[in-house]
Coordinates of C-alpha atoms in Angstrom, one line a residue:
M241 CA -34.3 35.3 3.1
K242 CA -30.8 34.5 5.9
M243 CA -32.1 32.1 8.5
P244 CA -30.7 32.9 12.5
P245 CA -28.8 30.6 13.6
V246 CA -29.6 27.4 14.9
A247 CA -29.5 27.2 19.5
N248 CA -28.0 25.2 20.7
A249 CA -26.1 23.0 17.2
A250 CA -23.9 19.8 18.1
P251 CA -20.1 20.9 17.7
I252 CA -17.9 19.4 14.5
L253 CA -16.2 16.4 16.0
R254 CA -13.0 16.7 13.8
D255 CA -10.0 14.3 15.0
A256 CA -5.9 14.8 14.3
L257 CA -6.2 15.0 10.1
G258 CA -9.2 17.4 10.2
A259 CA -10.9 14.5 8.9
E260 CA -15.6 15.4 10.6
H261 CA -16.6 12.7 12.9
R262 CA -20.5 12.3 13.2
P263 CA -22.0 11.1 16.5
A264 CA -22.0 6.8 16.4
G265 CA -25.2 5.3 16.2
G266 CA -26.5 1.7 15.4
D267 CA -24.2 -1.7 16.6
V268 CA -20.5 0.5 17.6
R269 CA -18.0 -1.9 17.1
I270 CA -14.5 -0.2 17.9
V271 CA -10.8 -1.7 17.5
S272 CA -7.9 0.6 19.2
L273 CA -4.3 0.1 18.1
V274 CA -3.6 2.5 20.6
P275 CA -3.0 1.2 24.3
S276 CA -3.7 4.8 26.2
L277 CA -6.5 5.5 24.6
T278 CA -8.1 1.5 24.8
E279 CA -7.8 2.9 28.2
L280 CA -9.7 5.8 27.5
V281 CA -12.3 4.2 25.8
C282 CA -13.2 2.0 28.6
E283 CA -12.9 5.4 30.7
L284 CA -15.4 6.7 29.1
G285 CA -17.5 3.6 29.6
Q286 CA -17.6 1.8 26.0
A287 CA -16.0 -1.1 27.5
D288 CA -19.4 -3.5 25.4
R289 CA -18.1 -1.5 21.9
L290 CA -14.8 -2.2 21.9
V291 CA -14.0 -5.8 20.1
G292 CA -10.6 -5.8 19.2
R293 CA -7.2 -4.7 20.4
T294 CA -3.1 -4.9 20.7
G295 CA -1.4 -7.0 22.6
F296 CA -0.2 -3.6 24.0
C297 CA -3.4 -2.2 25.3
V298 CA -3.3 -3.9 29.3
H299 CA -5.6 -1.8 30.5
P300 CA -7.7 -2.1 32.2
R301 CA -6.0 -5.6 32.7
D302 CA -9.7 -7.8 34.0
V303 CA -11.7 -6.4 31.0
L304 CA -9.3 -6.5 27.9
K305 CA -9.1 -10.0 28.8
A306 CA -12.5 -10.6 27.6
V307 CA -11.2 -8.5 24.6
P308 CA -9.6 -10.1 20.8
K309 CA -6.6 -9.2 20.0
V310 CA -5.1 -8.2 16.3
G311 CA -1.7 -8.2 16.5
G312 CA 0.2 -5.3 17.4
T313 CA 0.6 -1.7 16.8
K314 CA 2.1 -2.1 13.9
D315 CA 1.9 -5.3 12.7
V316 CA -2.0 -5.6 12.6
K317 CA -3.7 -9.0 12.0
M318 CA -6.1 -8.1 8.3
D319 CA -7.3 -11.0 8.7
V320 CA -8.5 -10.9 12.4
V321 CA -9.5 -7.0 12.0
R322 CA -11.5 -7.7 9.1
A323 CA -13.7 -10.6 11.1
L324 CA -14.4 -8.0 14.0
A325 CA -16.5 -6.0 11.7
P326 CA -15.8 -3.0 13.3
T327 CA -17.4 0.3 12.4
H328 CA -14.8 2.5 14.6
L329 CA -10.7 2.3 14.0
I330 CA -8.8 4.3 16.4
V331 CA -5.0 4.7 15.8
N332 CA -2.4 7.4 16.1
I333 CA -0.2 8.9 13.4
D334 CA 3.0 8.6 16.2
E335 CA 2.6 4.6 17.3
N336 CA 0.5 3.2 14.0
R337 CA 1.6 2.9 10.2
R338 CA 0.0 5.0 8.0
E339 CA 0.9 2.1 5.2
T340 CA -1.6 -0.2 8.2
V341 CA -4.2 2.2 8.3
E342 CA -4.7 3.1 4.7
E343 CA -5.3 -0.9 4.1
L344 CA -8.0 -0.8 7.1
A345 CA -9.8 2.2 6.0
A346 CA -10.8 -0.1 3.0
F347 CA -13.3 -1.5 5.0
V348 CA -13.5 0.4 8.6
P349 CA -15.9 2.3 7.8
N350 CA -14.7 5.4 10.3
V351 CA -11.1 6.0 10.7
I352 CA -10.6 8.0 14.1
V353 CA -7.0 9.9 13.7
T354 CA -5.1 11.3 16.9
H355 CA -1.9 13.1 17.2
P356 CA -1.6 14.5 21.4
C357 CA 1.4 15.9 21.4
T358 CA 1.1 17.8 25.3
P359 CA -1.4 16.9 28.3
A360 CA -3.7 20.4 27.3
D361 CA -4.4 17.8 23.5
N362 CA -6.0 15.3 25.6
L363 CA -8.7 18.1 26.4
G364 CA -9.6 17.8 22.6
L365 CA -9.3 13.8 22.2
Y366 CA -12.1 14.0 25.4
R367 CA -14.6 16.3 23.1
L368 CA -13.9 14.0 20.2
F369 CA -14.3 10.5 21.7
G370 CA -17.4 11.4 24.0
G371 CA -18.7 13.2 20.8
I372 CA -18.5 10.5 19.1
F373 CA -19.2 7.6 21.3
G374 CA -21.9 9.4 23.1
C375 CA -20.5 9.5 26.1
T376 CA -20.6 13.5 26.6
E377 CA -20.9 14.0 30.9
Q378 CA -18.3 10.9 31.3
A379 CA -15.9 13.2 28.9
D380 CA -16.4 16.1 30.6
R381 CA -15.3 14.1 34.2
L382 CA -11.9 13.2 32.2
A383 CA -11.4 17.1 31.6
A384 CA -12.1 18.8 35.0
E385 CA -10.0 16.2 36.1
L386 CA -7.0 17.0 33.9
E387 CA -7.7 20.6 34.0
A388 CA -6.7 20.4 37.7
A389 CA -4.2 18.1 37.6
L390 CA -2.4 20.5 34.9
A391 CA -2.7 23.5 37.5
E392 CA -1.3 21.2 40.0
A393 CA 2.3 20.6 37.8
R394 CA 2.6 24.2 36.5
A395 CA 2.1 25.6 40.3
V396 CA 5.4 22.9 41.1
A397 CA 6.9 24.4 38.2
G398 CA 6.5 27.7 39.0
A399 CA 7.3 27.1 42.6
L400 CA 10.6 25.2 41.9
P401 CA 13.5 26.2 39.4
R402 CA 13.8 24.3 36.0
E403 CA 16.0 21.7 35.7
A404 CA 17.3 20.1 32.5
A405 CA 17.1 16.2 32.7
L406 CA 18.1 13.1 30.4
Y407 CA 15.0 11.3 30.0
L408 CA 16.7 7.5 28.6
I409 CA 14.1 5.0 26.7
W410 CA 16.7 2.5 25.8
R411 CA 20.1 0.5 27.1
E412 CA 23.1 0.1 24.2
P413 CA 22.4 2.0 22.5
W414 CA 21.1 5.0 24.8
M415 CA 18.9 7.3 23.8
S416 CA 16.7 9.9 24.4
V417 CA 14.0 12.0 23.1
A418 CA 13.2 15.1 21.3
R419 CA 11.5 18.2 22.8
D420 CA 8.7 17.7 20.0
T421 CA 7.4 14.9 21.7
Y422 CA 4.0 14.0 24.2
I423 CA 7.0 12.4 26.8
S424 CA 9.1 15.8 26.8
A425 CA 6.0 17.8 26.9
T426 CA 4.3 16.6 29.8
L427 CA 7.8 17.0 31.9
A428 CA 7.8 19.7 31.2
E429 CA 4.9 20.6 32.5
V430 CA 6.2 20.0 36.1
G431 CA 9.3 21.8 35.1
W432 CA 11.4 19.3 33.1
D433 CA 13.1 20.0 30.5
T434 CA 14.8 17.3 28.4
L435 CA 18.3 17.4 26.9
P436 CA 18.9 17.0 24.0
V437 CA 17.9 20.4 21.7
G438 CA 17.3 20.8 18.1
T439 CA 17.9 17.0 17.1
S440 CA 15.7 15.8 14.3
D441 CA 15.5 12.7 15.4
R442 CA 12.6 12.0 18.3
Y443 CA 14.5 9.4 19.6
P444 CA 18.5 10.2 19.9
S445 CA 20.9 7.8 20.5
I446 CA 23.0 9.7 23.1
D447 CA 26.6 10.6 23.0
W448 CA 28.1 10.6 26.8
Q449 CA 30.3 12.7 25.6
A450 CA 28.4 15.3 23.7
P451 CA 29.5 18.9 24.7
W452 CA 25.1 19.5 26.3
M453 CA 25.7 16.8 28.7
A454 CA 27.2 19.3 30.7
E455 CA 23.9 21.0 31.3
V456 CA 21.9 17.8 32.7
A457 CA 20.8 18.4 36.0
R458 CA 19.5 14.4 36.2
V459 CA 18.9 11.3 34.5
F460 CA 15.6 8.8 34.2
L461 CA 15.2 5.9 33.4
S462 CA 11.8 5.1 32.4
T463 CA 10.3 1.4 32.5
E464 CA 9.3 1.3 29.4
P465 CA 10.0 0.8 26.4
Y466 CA 13.2 -0.7 27.4
R467 CA 12.6 -2.4 31.1
F468 CA 15.4 -0.5 33.1
R469 CA 14.8 -1.6 36.6
E470 CA 17.4 -0.8 39.9
M471 CA 20.1 -2.8 38.6
H472 CA 20.5 -0.2 36.2
L473 CA 20.8 2.9 38.5
A474 CA 24.9 3.3 39.5
E475 CA 25.5 1.6 36.1
V476 CA 24.3 5.1 34.6
A477 CA 25.0 7.5 37.2
A478 CA 28.8 6.8 36.4
L479 CA 27.9 7.5 32.4
S480 CA 26.6 10.9 33.5
G481 CA 27.5 11.7 36.5
R482 CA 24.4 12.9 37.7
P483 CA 22.2 11.7 39.8
V484 CA 19.6 9.1 38.9
S485 CA 16.4 7.5 39.1
L486 CA 13.8 5.5 37.6
I487 CA 10.4 6.3 36.2
D488 CA 6.9 5.2 35.6
G489 CA 6.9 5.3 31.7
E490 CA 3.6 4.8 31.6
M491 CA 3.2 8.6 33.8
T492 CA 4.9 10.6 31.1
S493 CA 3.9 8.4 28.1
W494 CA 0.1 7.4 28.2
Y495 CA -2.1 9.9 26.8
G496 CA -6.0 9.7 27.4
S497 CA -7.6 8.8 30.7
R498 CA -3.8 8.0 32.0
A499 CA -3.1 11.9 31.9
P500 CA -3.8 13.4 35.2
T501 CA -3.1 10.8 36.8
G502 CA 1.1 11.1 35.6
L503 CA 0.7 15.1 35.7
R504 CA -0.5 14.6 39.3
H505 CA 1.9 11.2 40.0
L506 CA 5.2 13.8 38.0
A507 CA 4.6 16.7 40.4
A508 CA 4.5 14.4 43.8
L509 CA 7.8 13.1 42.3
R510 CA 9.3 16.6 41.5
R511 CA 8.2 17.6 45.1
A512 CA 9.8 14.3 46.6
L513 CA 13.4 14.9 44.0
A514 CA 13.5 18.5 45.3
G515 CA 12.9 17.6 49.0
V516 CA 9.4 19.8 49.2
A517 CA 6.7 18.4 51.0

């Protein structure tokens, strides 16, 4: 006899690799190797469960001062992590080395692998973390904020002509971002399409004499990972022959709870540079 479906069954929680996760119980101890997701853990009200983070996990600063560092995103101190006895490890496909994660998985019971590629992918991240750590109310609040920010960004993109942009992340060698990066997808939400197109490198080196440079309408200098400053504006303007602006790298590259704020920031910047109130 076929049994009827169970009402209100809990959703299946799967990470970026398709691994299934169950709601956490008991003494939950989280180590995060992803700066933007460390911030998300705190935003979801789980800071007291965070027992380890990287040196690059700096937001929220006051909260994280008391959380031990376990090295960097790629040079993790295995002995430090082991001593912290985490029940959950948060990693990212782009930011952490596979061999490092595999070594950690040998003694951390639950490894949550993430890989958001667009701002909308954060909706799945919120659901995943909310379901695992029992904070669905906070996750739903963030999801609503993100939906509203996406709508605002898309309204701006629809009201203004799309522009081709060069987004620089490094100086000498000059480096940009490919179209398949989270940064590029975030800029595209407000109508900035990054160049070059079709590169096999996610972070390609830039030839200022490349034919595609003629299509660039404006250049952005990111504040991270290279710390571009105002003193670089004239230099890049001379090289590119285009309008050049500084841009807050955290607003374009940090996913998780920063995504709604980032989209609203970019929407305001797009309007400002277009001279629209």
